[in-house]
Short mmCIF file of C-alpha atoms in Angstrom, two decimals:
data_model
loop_
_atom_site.label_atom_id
_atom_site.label_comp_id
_atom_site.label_asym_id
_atom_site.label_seq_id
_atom_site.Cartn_x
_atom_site.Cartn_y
_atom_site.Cartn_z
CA UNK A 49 -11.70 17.45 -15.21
CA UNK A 50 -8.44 18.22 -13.61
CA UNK A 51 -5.49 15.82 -13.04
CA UNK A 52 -3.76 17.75 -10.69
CA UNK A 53 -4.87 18.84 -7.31
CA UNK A 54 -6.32 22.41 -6.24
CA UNK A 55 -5.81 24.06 -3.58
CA UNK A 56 -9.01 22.78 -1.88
CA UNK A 57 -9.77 20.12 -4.19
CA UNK A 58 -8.17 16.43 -5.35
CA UNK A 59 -7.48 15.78 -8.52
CA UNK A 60 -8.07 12.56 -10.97
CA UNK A 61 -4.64 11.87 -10.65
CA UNK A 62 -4.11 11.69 -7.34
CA UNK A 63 -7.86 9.90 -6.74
CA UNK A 64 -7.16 6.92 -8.99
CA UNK A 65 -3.87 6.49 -7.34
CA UNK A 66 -5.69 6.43 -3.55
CA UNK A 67 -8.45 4.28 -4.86
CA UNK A 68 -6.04 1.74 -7.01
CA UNK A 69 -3.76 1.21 -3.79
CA UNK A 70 -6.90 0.73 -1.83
CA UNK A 71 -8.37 -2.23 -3.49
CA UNK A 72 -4.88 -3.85 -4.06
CA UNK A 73 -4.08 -4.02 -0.90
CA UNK A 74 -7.55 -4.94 0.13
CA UNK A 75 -7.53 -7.89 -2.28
CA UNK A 76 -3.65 -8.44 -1.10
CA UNK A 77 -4.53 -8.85 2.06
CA UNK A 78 -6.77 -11.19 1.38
CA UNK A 79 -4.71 -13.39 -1.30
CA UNK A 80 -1.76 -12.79 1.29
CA UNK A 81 -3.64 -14.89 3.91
CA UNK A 82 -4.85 -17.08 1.68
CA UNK A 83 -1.56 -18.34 0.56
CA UNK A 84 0.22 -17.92 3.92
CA UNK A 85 -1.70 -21.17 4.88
CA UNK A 86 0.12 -22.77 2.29
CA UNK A 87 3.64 -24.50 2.09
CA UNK A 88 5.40 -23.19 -1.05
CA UNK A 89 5.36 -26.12 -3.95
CA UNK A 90 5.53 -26.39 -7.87
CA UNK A 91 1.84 -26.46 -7.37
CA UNK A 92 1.19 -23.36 -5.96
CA UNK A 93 4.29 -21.09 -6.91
CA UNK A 94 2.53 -19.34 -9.39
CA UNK A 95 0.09 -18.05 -7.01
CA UNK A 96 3.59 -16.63 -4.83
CA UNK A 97 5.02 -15.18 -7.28
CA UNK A 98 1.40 -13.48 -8.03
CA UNK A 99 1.96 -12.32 -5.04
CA UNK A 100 5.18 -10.63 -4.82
CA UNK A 101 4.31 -9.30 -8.08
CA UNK A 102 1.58 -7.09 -7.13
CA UNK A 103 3.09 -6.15 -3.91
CA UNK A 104 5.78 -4.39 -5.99
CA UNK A 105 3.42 -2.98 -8.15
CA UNK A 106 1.98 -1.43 -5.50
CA UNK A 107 4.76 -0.48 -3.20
CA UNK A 108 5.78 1.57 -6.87
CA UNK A 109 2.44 3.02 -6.95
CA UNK A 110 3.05 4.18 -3.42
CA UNK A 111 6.48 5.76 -4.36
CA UNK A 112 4.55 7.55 -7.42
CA UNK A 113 1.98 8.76 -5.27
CA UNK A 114 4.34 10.47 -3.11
CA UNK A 115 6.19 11.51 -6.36
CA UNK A 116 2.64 12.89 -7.74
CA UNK A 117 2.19 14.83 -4.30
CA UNK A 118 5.34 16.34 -4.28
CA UNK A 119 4.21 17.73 -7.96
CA UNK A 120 0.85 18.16 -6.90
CA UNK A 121 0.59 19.05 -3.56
CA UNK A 122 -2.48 17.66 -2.02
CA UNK A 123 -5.12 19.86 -0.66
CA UNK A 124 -5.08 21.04 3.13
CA UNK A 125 -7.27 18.85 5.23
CA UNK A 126 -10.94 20.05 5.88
CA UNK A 127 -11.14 21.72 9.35
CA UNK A 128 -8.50 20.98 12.54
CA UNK A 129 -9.49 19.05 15.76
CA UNK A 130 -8.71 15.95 17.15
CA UNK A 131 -9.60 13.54 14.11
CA UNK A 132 -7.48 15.54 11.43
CA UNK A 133 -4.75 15.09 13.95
CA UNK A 134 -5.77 11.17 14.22
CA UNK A 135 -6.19 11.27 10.42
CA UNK A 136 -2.96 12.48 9.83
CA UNK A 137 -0.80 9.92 11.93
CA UNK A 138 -3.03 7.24 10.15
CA UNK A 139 -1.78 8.56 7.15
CA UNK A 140 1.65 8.64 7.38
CA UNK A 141 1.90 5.48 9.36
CA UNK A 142 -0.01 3.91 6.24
CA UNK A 143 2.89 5.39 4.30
CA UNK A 144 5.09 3.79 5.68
CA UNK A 145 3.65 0.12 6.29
CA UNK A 146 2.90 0.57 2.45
CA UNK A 147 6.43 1.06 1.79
CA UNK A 148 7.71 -1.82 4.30
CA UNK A 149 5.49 -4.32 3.86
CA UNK A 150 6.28 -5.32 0.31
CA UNK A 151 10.34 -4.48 1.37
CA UNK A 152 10.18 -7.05 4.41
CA UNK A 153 8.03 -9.66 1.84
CA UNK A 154 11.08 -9.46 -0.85
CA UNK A 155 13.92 -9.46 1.50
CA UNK A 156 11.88 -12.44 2.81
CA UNK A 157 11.20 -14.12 -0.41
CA UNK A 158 15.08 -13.42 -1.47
CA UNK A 159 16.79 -14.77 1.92
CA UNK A 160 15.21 -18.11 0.70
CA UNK A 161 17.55 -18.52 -1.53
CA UNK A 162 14.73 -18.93 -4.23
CA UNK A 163 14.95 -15.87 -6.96
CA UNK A 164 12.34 -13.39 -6.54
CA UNK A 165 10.44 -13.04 -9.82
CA UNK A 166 8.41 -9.96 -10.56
CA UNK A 167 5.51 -10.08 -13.52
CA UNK A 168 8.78 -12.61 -15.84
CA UNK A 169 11.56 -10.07 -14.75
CA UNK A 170 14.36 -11.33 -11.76
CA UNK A 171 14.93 -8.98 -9.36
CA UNK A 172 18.29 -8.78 -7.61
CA UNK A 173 18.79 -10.25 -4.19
CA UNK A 174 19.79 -8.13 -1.53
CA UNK A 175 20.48 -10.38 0.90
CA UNK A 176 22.25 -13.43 1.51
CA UNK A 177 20.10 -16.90 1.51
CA UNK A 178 19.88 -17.48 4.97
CA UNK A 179 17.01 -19.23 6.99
CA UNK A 180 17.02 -16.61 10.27
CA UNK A 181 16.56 -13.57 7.60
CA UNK A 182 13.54 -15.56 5.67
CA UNK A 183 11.63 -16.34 9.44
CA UNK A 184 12.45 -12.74 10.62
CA UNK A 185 11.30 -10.94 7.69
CA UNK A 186 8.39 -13.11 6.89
CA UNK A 187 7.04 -12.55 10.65
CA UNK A 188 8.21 -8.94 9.97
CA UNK A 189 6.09 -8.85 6.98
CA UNK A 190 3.32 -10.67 8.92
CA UNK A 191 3.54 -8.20 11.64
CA UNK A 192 3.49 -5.63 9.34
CA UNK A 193 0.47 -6.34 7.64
CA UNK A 194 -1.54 -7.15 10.48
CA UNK A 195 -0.75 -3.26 11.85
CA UNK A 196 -1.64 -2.09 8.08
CA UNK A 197 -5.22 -3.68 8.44
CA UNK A 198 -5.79 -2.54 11.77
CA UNK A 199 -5.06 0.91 10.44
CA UNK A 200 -6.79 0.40 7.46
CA UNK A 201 -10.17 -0.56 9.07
CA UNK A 202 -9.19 3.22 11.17
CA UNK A 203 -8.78 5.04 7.87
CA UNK A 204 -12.24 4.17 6.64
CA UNK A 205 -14.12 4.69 10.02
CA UNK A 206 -12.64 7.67 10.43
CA UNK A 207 -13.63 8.61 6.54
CA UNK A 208 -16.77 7.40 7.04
CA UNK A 209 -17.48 9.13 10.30
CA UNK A 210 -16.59 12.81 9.05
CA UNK A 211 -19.31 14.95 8.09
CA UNK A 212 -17.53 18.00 6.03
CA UNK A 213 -17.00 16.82 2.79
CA UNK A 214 -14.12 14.81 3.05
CA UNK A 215 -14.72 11.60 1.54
CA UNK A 216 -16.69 13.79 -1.11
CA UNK A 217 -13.22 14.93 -2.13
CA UNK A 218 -11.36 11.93 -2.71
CA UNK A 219 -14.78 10.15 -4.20
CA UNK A 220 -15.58 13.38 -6.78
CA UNK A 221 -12.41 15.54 -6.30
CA UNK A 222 -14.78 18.59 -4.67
CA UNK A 223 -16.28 18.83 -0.91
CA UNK A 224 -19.92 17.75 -1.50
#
């Protein structure tokens, strides 16, 4: 079993970091709409600060992934036509909305003036309390996530759809 990547195969690093992320933010996206219906109270704040605990867990995921690829350089995609090209922009825009949405969410959470608490720890605010921030970078955030989902449902069609071995890879670590 190898943790690093080959040249033409992923390694188990590299897989339990894409398949981790994946079902976090799935299940994110569904606990963020969940509680986005809610107004914030002392009966509910647990489940918000949940929330903005696991989005930092996985935006630092993300930022170890990326770390872990620039140790382990991920294998070159399978073949080159029109839906590696596709793939690739998918990719990187996922990057980045994985990056920004939990950024927007705490700058968000912080311009309320309330302190943002991640898994018991305080984390500083950036910002100063200030209503216009918290409604611009919650509908940021909101934004933001919709666009990640869209492209999410896009990353898994197009993984599904491919018939060279692809998803084999990042299932088993080898083209099947």
């Amino acid at each position: 079993m190898r943790f690093a990547n080959g040249p033409h195969s992923f390694g188990l690093v590299t897989r339990a970091l894409h398949w981790i992320i994946a079902l976090a933010v799935i299940g994110m996206l569904g606990f963020g709409t969940y509680i986005a219906r809610m107004e914030v109270g002392l009966g509910n704040y647990m489940l918000f600060t949940w929330h903005k605990s696991i989005g930092v867990t996985i935006w630092a995921l993300v930022v170890l992934r990326l770390v872990w690829h620039w140790l382990s350089p991920p294998p070159a995609p399978m073949g080159q036509n029109w839906k590696t090209t596709l793939a690739r922009a998918v990719h990187v825009a996922l990057y980045i909305l994985l990056l920004a949405v939990p950024f927007t969410g705490y700058v968000a959470s912080a311009a309320s003036g309330i302190d943002v608490q991640v898994w018991g720890l305080t984390l500083p605010n950036p910002v100063t309390p200030s209503e216009a921030t918290e409604a611009t970078y919650f509908a940021l955030h909101g934004v933001l996530t919709k666009l990640m989902a869209g492209l999410l449902l896009l990353h898994v069609a197009g993984a599904l759809s491919r018939r060279d071995g692809t998803l084999g890879r990042m299932v088993t670590g080898e083209a099947g």
